[in-house]
Amino acid sequence: MSALRTISFDGVIVGGGGAGMRAALQLSQSGYKTAVISKVFPTRSHTVSAQGGITCAIASDDPNDDWRWHMYDTVKGSDYIGDQDAIEYMCSVGPEAIFELEHMGLPFSRTEEGRIYQRPFGGQSKNFGEGGQAARTCAAADRTGHALLHTLYQGNMKNNTVFFNEWYATDIVKNQDGAVVGVIAICMETGETVYVKSKATVFATGGAGRIYASTTNAHINTGDGIGMALRAGFPVQDIEMWQFHPTGIAGAGTLVTEGCRGEGGYLINKDGERFMERYAPNAKDLAGRDVVARSMVLEIIEGRGCGPEGDHVFLKLDHLGEEVLESRLPGICELSRTFAHADPVKEPIPVVPTCHYMMGGIPTNVHGQALTVDAEGNDHIIPGLYACGEVACVSVHGANRLGGNSLLDLVVFGRASGLFIEKALREGIDMRDASETDVEQAMARLDKLNASSGGENVADLRKELQNTMQNHFGVFRNGEFMQEGIRKLEDLRGRIENAKLDDKSMVYNTARIEALELHNLFEVAEATAVTAEARNESRGAHARDDFKDRDDENWLCHSMYYPADKSVGKRSVNFEPKTVDTFQPKARTY
Amino acid sequence: MLQVSIYRYNPEQDNQPYMQDIQVDTGGKDLMVLDVLEMIKSQDTTVTYRRSCREGVCGSDGLNMNGKNGLACITPLSETVKNNKLVIRPLPGLPVIRDLIVDMTMFYTQYEKVQPYLQNDTPAPAIERLQSPEDRAKLDGLYECILCACCSTACPSFWWNPERFIGPSGLLQAYRFLADTRDTATTERLAQLDDPFSVFRCHGIQNCVNVCPKGLNPTRAIGHIRNMLLSRAT
């Protein structure tokens, strides 16, 4: 074999965000040899940017709160293509997972009774939609993601998890049986490439919001896990479903938490009208994110946008008073002053719907095991591969995620993956070693890039990709226009595969990493585009001008994108929760 | 045109670091320093720095800009540029790996030394441990640290004794757990800090307070630890 060094672990987690570190914690506590590969020091992962909180029926705000109500909201929010067994698992196990975090030290805000503070978020109800607005989102001021991520890093430190920080995984290593037996990874500091061998490879690589020009996502959210899975020939599910967060700061893209509206803030158009009263008479500004984002875009299109260009609306907070803003939303005040030059205590924040979250991803079961589907529609487990967090599609979010459910998703399913792998390791995992050819195959892309000459500038290509996605696959979509977008992507594929890497140095070569990331961005973008064009209906975040209605007859199902022939298939949604009755699809109004 | 001067060093080809002058057309906009770096990198991909969230919460892009440590992503040009000139250097006092990227090992080691995780030897309840809003408020100004290292690398005491003085960031975290009513390891924590270097090398210079991009006050936290150590001794 080549001079490639091999490092072996029982479990390897790719990604050091909330999901990855929760999975790692579980495995480290069990005593199995566990490593986390993270392309940034773990507390720089994107979980750190989560603001408003983590939704869970811990019965603090309302002693009678019930996880089944949370489940109802989540199923409805998903526009009925969230899997009900997975949502049931998340909502029922959630409280235990939250209390564990608190015991670990997470500095939650508190109620007068000393319990965890919960605030209202969009799409929340009591009593299965009949009992009015609930307050179910557990918060550490408006820095919940930061508090959670640091607490998890600290917990891993306490349990001696091995971290490969600033290492970058490039591709999956598969053995002759098609099982996943580890990844190829680059140590960024030295440039050394190694084969990290593992009995269980967990992808916790997060989202890919950087496929859009305007995004709340960090620079590092480049869909590395999706790219690796697609290149290995594995399918992705519901990848056309992208959440546009209603309140990104206009121009900058930085996130303004839904918690602002939970605390009583609301959106206004240029006439000062609280326009959400027209679109969602009951929930108003706390309707589902997809509903609010579309309403904002309609206001702007119809000429009621704010600012000299009329290209945004305002989020009004000043009526809440300085004390509430400084105690409940201190981070927002800081961000708004820095990026919008607006002090929320005195003036509204200019906001616009901004790409925020990838509902789709690698299909998994509730144990985090990655799946593929055969021609007859039967699920098959991919041996050795697991996924959790944003990169996975369990699916608890379906066509639209509720605010506060992403942090719960990553904690619950990071934990579930760890628990399952621990059990599997105890029972014994037997997979054939990768051959030389298997490893060489996984090295092919990196080898090609390292040997390349010429090609176009990575930053220019990335911008072109992002603009194509922004223009052709945004909040509102249209068949003809999407087909044009797909043609542009077809032209981009070859150019991106042959992008230029002038700098072939070894030590901390970020140019090499950015070129590899661009390949991943492209894979996510293309899968999104092809699948969005195929889903001939409007559901959740996927809104089409040419198919305005939800089509339960044909599309009450997951989409599956198969990379080998770029085809789109369907997979059944789970309507069989174990302990409650099925929530039947009905018209979704707020 | 903005005159930018960047610290460059690639150990594979440079015998020593040098400053590279680059002119950047900002279009008259008050960009963030990180935006300027991104503009430069799109033209010269060899320019190397860390960045992630670009909104001041991940702590990746701590740099020295015109002599002052801060986060590139939330430092607007209007705040740092003087006479149309912007000098960008890596954080001082730590070994440089390449260009603006420093080796943070010493910084992280000091953080780990304070055992920055909650320790509580009583059995956990079935729900959360209760904590009053007043007790929780004691953690404000402490838990928000993003580990960017702007403070510790601005601290002369840390420059001189990076292996023995915990530094402002680590001590802020040490106090975050000393102040947490849920933590029961106060005695052990204080015993570990009770030597001439860990805490007492702080001379109250307050560079840390001046540069903290999150507006935190490590000096005050260090003062609290000193008081706890002194009252423990008596």
GROMACS .gro file of N, CA, C and O in nm, chain A residues 128-166:
model
  156
  128PHE      N    1  -5.261   1.974   2.171
  128PHE     CA    2  -5.277   1.937   2.030
  128PHE      C    3  -5.338   2.050   1.946
  128PHE      O    4  -5.432   2.030   1.871
  129GLY      N    5  -5.288   2.170   1.966
  129GLY     CA    6  -5.332   2.284   1.887
  129GLY      C    7  -5.457   2.353   1.938
  129GLY      O    8  -5.499   2.454   1.882
  130GLU      N    9  -5.514   2.300   2.047
  130GLU     CA   10  -5.642   2.356   2.095
  130GLU      C   11  -5.624   2.452   2.213
  130GLU      O   12  -5.717   2.525   2.247
  131GLY      N   13  -5.507   2.448   2.277
  131GLY     CA   14  -5.492   2.520   2.404
  131GLY      C   15  -5.412   2.648   2.399
  131GLY      O   16  -5.365   2.697   2.501
  132GLY      N   17  -5.395   2.703   2.277
  132GLY     CA   18  -5.321   2.828   2.265
  132GLY      C   19  -5.170   2.808   2.264
  132GLY      O   20  -5.119   2.696   2.265
  133GLN      N   21  -5.099   2.923   2.262
  133GLN     CA   22  -4.953   2.924   2.251
  133GLN      C   23  -4.886   2.859   2.373
  133GLN      O   24  -4.922   2.888   2.486
  134ALA      N   25  -4.788   2.774   2.346
  134ALA     CA   26  -4.708   2.716   2.454
  134ALA      C   27  -4.575   2.790   2.465
  134ALA      O   28  -4.535   2.860   2.372
  135ALA      N   29  -4.508   2.777   2.580
  135ALA     CA   30  -4.372   2.828   2.597
  135ALA      C   31  -4.286   2.708   2.632
  135ALA      O   32  -4.281   2.665   2.746
  136ARG      N   33  -4.221   2.650   2.530
  136ARG     CA   34  -4.158   2.520   2.548
  136ARG      C   35  -4.009   2.520   2.514
  136ARG      O   36  -3.944   2.415   2.514
  137THR      N   37  -3.954   2.636   2.485
  137THR     CA   38  -3.815   2.638   2.441
  137THR      C   39  -3.722   2.676   2.556
  137THR      O   40  -3.726   2.789   2.606
  138CYS      N   41  -3.641   2.579   2.599
  138CYS     CA   42  -3.548   2.600   2.711
  138CYS      C   43  -3.433   2.688   2.663
  138CYS      O   44  -3.375   2.662   2.557
  139ALA      N   45  -3.398   2.788   2.744
  139ALA     CA   46  -3.302   2.886   2.695
  139ALA      C   47  -3.193   2.918   2.796
  139ALA      O   48  -3.215   2.917   2.916
  140ALA      N   49  -3.073   2.947   2.743
  140ALA     CA   50  -2.968   3.012   2.819
  140ALA      C   51  -2.956   3.150   2.755
  140ALA      O   52  -2.886   3.166   2.655
  141ALA      N   53  -3.030   3.247   2.808
  141ALA     CA   54  -3.045   3.379   2.745
  141ALA      C   55  -3.070   3.360   2.595
  141ALA      O   56  -3.156   3.281   2.558
  142ASP      N   57  -2.994   3.428   2.509
  142ASP     CA   58  -3.004   3.400   2.365
  142ASP      C   59  -2.871   3.346   2.314
  142ASP      O   60  -2.829   3.372   2.203
  143ARG      N   61  -2.809   3.267   2.403
  143ARG     CA   62  -2.679   3.206   2.369
  143ARG      C   63  -2.685   3.057   2.398
  143ARG      O   64  -2.586   2.997   2.445
  144THR      N   65  -2.799   2.994   2.371
  144THR     CA   66  -2.818   2.855   2.411
  144THR      C   67  -2.721   2.761   2.340
  144THR      O   68  -2.667   2.668   2.400
  145GLY      N   69  -2.697   2.785   2.212
  145GLY     CA   70  -2.606   2.698   2.137
  145GLY      C   71  -2.464   2.707   2.191
  145GLY      O   72  -2.395   2.606   2.206
  146HIS      N   73  -2.422   2.828   2.221
  146HIS     CA   74  -2.289   2.848   2.279
  146HIS      C   75  -2.277   2.773   2.411
  146HIS      O   76  -2.181   2.699   2.435
  147ALA      N   77  -2.377   2.790   2.496
  147ALA     CA   78  -2.373   2.726   2.628
  147ALA      C   79  -2.374   2.574   2.612
  147ALA      O   80  -2.301   2.502   2.682
  148LEU      N   81  -2.454   2.524   2.519
  148LEU     CA   82  -2.464   2.380   2.498
  148LEU      C   83  -2.334   2.323   2.442
  148LEU      O   84  -2.283   2.220   2.489
  149LEU      N   85  -2.279   2.390   2.343
  149LEU     CA   86  -2.158   2.338   2.278
  149LEU      C   87  -2.040   2.336   2.374
  149LEU      O   88  -1.965   2.238   2.381
  150HIS      N   89  -2.023   2.444   2.450
  150HIS     CA   90  -1.913   2.449   2.546
  150HIS      C   91  -1.932   2.343   2.654
  150HIS      O   92  -1.835   2.278   2.695
  151THR      N   93  -2.056   2.325   2.700
  151THR     CA   94  -2.082   2.224   2.803
  151THR      C   95  -2.046   2.085   2.750
  151THR      O   96  -1.986   2.004   2.822
  152LEU      N   97  -2.082   2.056   2.626
  152LEU     CA   98  -2.051   1.925   2.569
  152LEU      C   99  -1.900   1.907   2.551
  152LEU      O  100  -1.846   1.798   2.574
  153TYR      N  101  -1.832   2.013   2.511
  153TYR     CA  102  -1.686   2.001   2.497
  153TYR      C  103  -1.624   1.972   2.633
  153TYR      O  104  -1.537   1.886   2.647
  154GLN      N  105  -1.674   2.045   2.734
  154GLN     CA  106  -1.623   2.025   2.870
  154GLN      C  107  -1.649   1.882   2.918
  154GLN      O  108  -1.564   1.818   2.979
  155GLY      N  109  -1.769   1.830   2.886
  155GLY     CA  110  -1.804   1.693   2.925
  155GLY      C  111  -1.712   1.592   2.860
  155GLY      O  112  -1.670   1.493   2.921
  156ASN      N  113  -1.678   1.616   2.734
  156ASN     CA  114  -1.587   1.526   2.664
  156ASN      C  115  -1.446   1.533   2.722
  156ASN      O  116  -1.376   1.432   2.728
  157MET      N  117  -1.408   1.655   2.759
  157MET     CA  118  -1.275   1.672   2.821
  157MET      C  119  -1.269   1.589   2.950
  157MET      O  120  -1.171   1.518   2.975
  158LYS      N  121  -1.376   1.597   3.027
  158LYS     CA  122  -1.383   1.524   3.153
  158LYS      C  123  -1.374   1.373   3.129
  158LYS      O  124  -1.320   1.298   3.210
  159ASN      N  125  -1.427   1.328   3.016
  159ASN     CA  126  -1.429   1.184   2.986
  159ASN      C  127  -1.318   1.140   2.890
  159ASN      O  128  -1.323   1.030   2.835
  160ASN      N  129  -1.221   1.229   2.870
  160ASN     CA  130  -1.100   1.194   2.793
  160ASN      C  131  -1.126   1.148   2.649
  160ASN      O  132  -1.059   1.057   2.599
  161THR      N  133  -1.221   1.207   2.583
  161THR     CA  134  -1.240   1.180   2.440
  161THR      C  135  -1.116   1.225   2.363
  161THR      O  136  -1.056   1.328   2.397
  162VAL      N  137  -1.075   1.147   2.264
  162VAL     CA  138  -0.962   1.187   2.181
  162VAL      C  139  -1.012   1.279   2.069
  162VAL      O  140  -1.104   1.244   1.996
  163PHE      N  141  -0.953   1.397   2.060
  163PHE     CA  142  -0.993   1.491   1.955
  163PHE      C  143  -0.884   1.506   1.850
  163PHE      O  144  -0.767   1.527   1.885
  164PHE      N  145  -0.920   1.495   1.724
  164PHE     CA  146  -0.832   1.532   1.614
  164PHE      C  147  -0.882   1.667   1.565
  164PHE      O  148  -0.961   1.676   1.472
  165ASN      N  149  -0.838   1.772   1.633
  165ASN     CA  150  -0.886   1.906   1.598
  165ASN      C  151  -0.809   1.962   1.480
  165ASN      O  152  -0.687   1.947   1.471
  166GLU      N  153  -0.882   2.030   1.392
  166GLU     CA  154  -0.826   2.086   1.270
  166GLU      C  155  -0.771   1.973   1.182
  166GLU      O  156  -0.663   1.982   1.125
   0.00000   0.00000   0.00000
